[in-house]
């Protein structure tokens, strides 16, 4: 494979452990190929010109980090509006929260064009380009329009909704066409692949070829599921650090007479937090033996706080936690400990280990890495139980967890009770199977299998070059709908 070029909204120094999941995942491939990582710098130029931005390239060991500034208008239309107020809610099945608008779509396209224009001069002929996530769906199409013939792959970290929901985005035809500019399109789950194939067949008359190929708009692309994992060894090493041990021991001592349940996420409406607190209230109501005992530690880190929907979910969560504590709490027992903060990863692994039950109940999630971190942190001798939403991508893999429908508050409460009462032998058997699974499909395997598939994706355009992308709105006008199904 040639040099790996990663493009994502944000860039991190892969040598730094605090860089987080994606950086850890890509570190080996970037270091091995002396790769380039390209993305937004995080800086907003208040009075900058739309469609313009300065790029800075800096070395990080053998890897180069190239970052691009965005002007206020581009940031607001691309990131704040199109990504956060259209793609994020619709892709998480929340049409009701989407704020559609042509200006946002134009800004989204403008920033993708800017990315393409600034990236092109940095490319070498043997580069392999891997584009990440919903911020950059049209990037390959913009690169192709400028003559880029490199192998380009795309991975969507969030879910892809079923065709009728995707079709509600006014620019859905443009987005679908843009995905065909990639040689490989990766999704988190088989369900997401099915949604994309269904949409491409129904709306664009796509036809299938080979095992995972789709053909439309005069281009062929491979479409496959690559469920992302965690670095299990690294997470287990974190669990042995003094900070992790301290978090574990303090928590265990403080809650010696209690049974701990833990939830950890960004405070996002996709994570099912109000439903979880309602289910916990129901647990205390239906199974009173848990009073004075079961304690839910809910860590929800601040996220996109300027977006209205996030402010209201925060208010709702605080109100619900307050009412459970007011109605059930005692002087020596608070049923819910809600913490609106980011917790250091090392401490987090100690907290996961101290808990009897990991409560991971999103209403919709691409994968959900917290579920895998919880499993990796447990002691094999006395492991906790994972309660997992059937609507997380992880549910396709982690079938030995206790799967719940988070909308069903009573059912979730019953399952929490089952988890709290589970005998040791069953906990061990389930944990052993889950750990084996997350080891087999860890983040390194995810990265390697995507890059191998991209390398093997010899699916050249049927026409010499995909046609330049039209602007989002005109392209979204109906194409003839054909109902051919994939072979
Ligand atoms: P996220 O929506 O951010 O990611 P998730 O997969 O759960 O969701 O990853 C969150 C990460 O942040 C985990 O490593 C977790 O430990 C950490 N984290 C969350 N809250 C924290 C807190 N309060 N303090 C400290 N750390 C915290 C998106 C998609 C997911 C997909 C990932 C990776 O939405 O579905 O799994 O990308 O592809």
Tab-separated table of N, CA and C in Angstrom, residues 204-257:
chain	number	residue	atom	x	y	z
A	204	UNK	N	-31.663	5.455	-7.099
A	204	UNK	CA	-30.684	5.717	-8.156
A	204	UNK	C	-30.591	4.557	-9.143
A	205	UNK	N	-31.442	3.555	-8.983
A	205	UNK	CA	-31.416	2.418	-9.888
A	205	UNK	C	-30.096	1.662	-9.847
A	206	UNK	N	-29.441	1.667	-8.684
A	206	UNK	CA	-28.154	0.961	-8.561
A	206	UNK	C	-28.360	-0.538	-8.763
A	207	UNK	N	-27.336	-1.179	-9.333
A	207	UNK	CA	-27.389	-2.633	-9.484
A	207	UNK	C	-26.190	-3.236	-8.765
A	208	UNK	N	-26.346	-4.477	-8.335
A	208	UNK	CA	-25.286	-5.125	-7.569
A	208	UNK	C	-24.337	-5.870	-8.494
A	209	UNK	N	-23.073	-5.979	-8.084
A	209	UNK	CA	-22.138	-6.873	-8.770
A	209	UNK	C	-21.226	-7.492	-7.717
A	210	UNK	N	-20.764	-8.708	-8.011
A	210	UNK	CA	-19.876	-9.400	-7.078
A	210	UNK	C	-20.530	-9.544	-5.717
A	211	UNK	N	-19.657	-9.701	-4.677
A	211	UNK	CA	-20.194	-9.956	-3.343
A	211	UNK	C	-20.752	-8.694	-2.693
A	212	UNK	N	-20.034	-7.576	-2.846
A	212	UNK	CA	-20.489	-6.345	-2.169
A	212	UNK	C	-20.409	-5.136	-3.082
A	213	UNK	N	-20.465	-5.340	-4.375
A	213	UNK	CA	-20.351	-4.194	-5.275
A	213	UNK	C	-21.698	-3.579	-5.612
A	214	UNK	N	-21.700	-2.266	-5.834
A	214	UNK	CA	-22.900	-1.551	-6.303
A	214	UNK	C	-22.467	-0.659	-7.462
A	215	UNK	N	-23.319	-0.590	-8.462
A	215	UNK	CA	-22.993	0.202	-9.641
A	215	UNK	C	-24.106	1.216	-9.898
A	216	UNK	N	-23.732	2.473	-10.043
A	216	UNK	CA	-24.715	3.536	-10.372
A	216	UNK	C	-23.936	4.769	-10.792
A	217	UNK	N	-24.577	5.661	-11.490
A	217	UNK	CA	-23.966	6.917	-11.943
A	217	UNK	C	-22.690	6.673	-12.752
A	218	UNK	N	-22.597	5.517	-13.417
A	218	UNK	CA	-21.399	5.229	-14.191
A	218	UNK	C	-20.183	4.909	-13.344
A	219	UNK	N	-20.409	4.561	-12.064
A	219	UNK	CA	-19.276	4.191	-11.187
A	219	UNK	C	-19.601	2.929	-10.413
A	220	UNK	N	-18.538	2.248	-10.029
A	220	UNK	CA	-18.708	1.062	-9.194
A	220	UNK	C	-18.049	1.309	-7.850
A	221	UNK	N	-18.735	0.877	-6.810
A	221	UNK	CA	-18.139	1.007	-5.473
A	221	UNK	C	-18.419	-0.266	-4.674
A	222	UNK	N	-17.537	-0.543	-3.720
A	222	UNK	CA	-17.757	-1.671	-2.813
A	222	UNK	C	-18.432	-1.141	-1.558
A	223	UNK	N	-19.402	-1.864	-1.041
A	223	UNK	CA	-20.135	-1.412	0.157
A	223	UNK	C	-20.107	-2.539	1.179
A	224	UNK	N	-19.510	-2.261	2.343
A	224	UNK	CA	-19.373	-3.346	3.334
A	224	UNK	C	-19.480	-2.821	4.755
A	225	UNK	N	-19.769	-3.732	5.678
A	225	UNK	CA	-19.774	-3.375	7.107
A	225	UNK	C	-18.395	-3.653	7.699
A	226	UNK	N	-17.884	-2.679	8.462
A	226	UNK	CA	-16.619	-2.829	9.190
A	226	UNK	C	-16.881	-2.360	10.622
A	227	UNK	N	-17.410	-3.229	11.474
A	227	UNK	CA	-17.737	-2.774	12.844
A	227	UNK	C	-16.468	-2.327	13.582
A	228	UNK	N	-16.479	-1.097	14.052
A	228	UNK	CA	-15.275	-0.572	14.715
A	228	UNK	C	-15.146	-1.177	16.114
A	229	UNK	N	-13.905	-1.332	16.572
A	229	UNK	CA	-13.664	-1.885	17.901
A	229	UNK	C	-12.824	-0.939	18.737
A	230	UNK	N	-12.368	-1.422	19.876
A	230	UNK	CA	-11.466	-0.626	20.726
A	230	UNK	C	-10.107	-1.338	20.754
A	231	UNK	N	-9.108	-0.663	21.305
A	231	UNK	CA	-7.821	-1.314	21.527
A	231	UNK	C	-7.920	-2.004	22.893
A	232	UNK	N	-8.267	-3.285	22.867
A	232	UNK	CA	-8.569	-3.999	24.122
A	232	UNK	C	-7.339	-4.041	25.024
A	233	UNK	N	-6.177	-4.340	24.444
A	233	UNK	CA	-4.963	-4.430	25.273
A	233	UNK	C	-4.651	-3.089	25.924
A	234	UNK	N	-4.768	-2.024	25.113
A	234	UNK	CA	-4.461	-0.697	25.649
A	234	UNK	C	-5.452	-0.348	26.767
A	235	UNK	N	-6.707	-0.694	26.580
A	235	UNK	CA	-7.699	-0.362	27.603
A	235	UNK	C	-7.432	-1.161	28.877
A	236	UNK	N	-7.000	-2.396	28.700
A	236	UNK	CA	-6.716	-3.206	29.887
A	236	UNK	C	-5.449	-2.711	30.594
A	237	UNK	N	-4.509	-2.193	29.795
A	237	UNK	CA	-3.309	-1.593	30.418
A	237	UNK	C	-3.715	-0.365	31.235
A	238	UNK	N	-4.615	0.437	30.684
A	238	UNK	CA	-5.100	1.616	31.418
A	238	UNK	C	-5.668	1.206	32.769
A	239	UNK	N	-6.341	0.060	32.774
A	239	UNK	CA	-6.976	-0.430	34.003
A	239	UNK	C	-5.981	-0.770	35.093
A	240	UNK	N	-4.706	-0.927	34.712
A	240	UNK	CA	-3.689	-1.280	35.724
A	240	UNK	C	-2.928	-0.050	36.220
A	241	UNK	N	-3.229	1.119	35.699
A	241	UNK	CA	-2.515	2.335	36.122
A	241	UNK	C	-2.974	2.738	37.527
A	242	UNK	N	-2.135	3.514	38.240
A	242	UNK	CA	-2.514	3.942	39.601
A	242	UNK	C	-3.833	4.707	39.615
A	243	UNK	N	-4.085	5.547	38.581
A	243	UNK	CA	-5.332	6.336	38.560
A	243	UNK	C	-6.547	5.408	38.469
A	244	UNK	N	-6.429	4.359	37.636
A	244	UNK	CA	-7.548	3.431	37.472
A	244	UNK	C	-7.772	2.659	38.765
A	245	UNK	N	-6.701	2.218	39.372
A	245	UNK	CA	-6.819	1.454	40.632
A	245	UNK	C	-7.434	2.312	41.729
A	246	UNK	N	-6.963	3.574	41.751
A	246	UNK	CA	-7.477	4.480	42.786
A	246	UNK	C	-8.983	4.704	42.599
A	247	UNK	N	-9.389	4.916	41.323
A	247	UNK	CA	-10.819	5.145	41.047
A	247	UNK	C	-11.619	3.904	41.438
A	248	UNK	N	-11.067	2.745	41.117
A	248	UNK	CA	-11.755	1.483	41.430
A	248	UNK	C	-11.905	1.306	42.945
A	249	UNK	N	-10.764	1.489	43.647
A	249	UNK	CA	-10.803	1.205	45.086
A	249	UNK	C	-11.659	2.208	45.855
A	250	UNK	N	-11.532	3.491	45.492
A	250	UNK	CA	-12.344	4.501	46.187
A	250	UNK	C	-13.826	4.206	45.967
A	251	UNK	N	-14.166	3.899	44.725
A	251	UNK	CA	-15.586	3.672	44.425
A	251	UNK	C	-16.083	2.428	45.141
A	252	UNK	N	-15.284	1.373	45.102
A	252	UNK	CA	-15.708	0.129	45.764
A	252	UNK	C	-15.882	0.334	47.268
A	253	UNK	N	-14.961	1.111	47.859
A	253	UNK	CA	-15.053	1.336	49.306
A	253	UNK	C	-16.304	2.159	49.614
A	254	UNK	N	-16.481	3.226	48.817
A	254	UNK	CA	-17.618	4.114	49.085
A	254	UNK	C	-18.951	3.386	48.913
A	255	UNK	N	-18.981	2.473	47.947
A	255	UNK	CA	-20.252	1.787	47.653
A	255	UNK	C	-20.219	0.321	48.093
A	256	UNK	N	-19.476	0.038	49.151
A	256	UNK	CA	-19.294	-1.346	49.593
A	256	UNK	C	-20.628	-2.056	49.806
A	257	UNK	N	-21.619	-1.304	50.308
A	257	UNK	CA	-22.909	-1.948	50.612
A	257	UNK	C	-23.923	-1.796	49.479
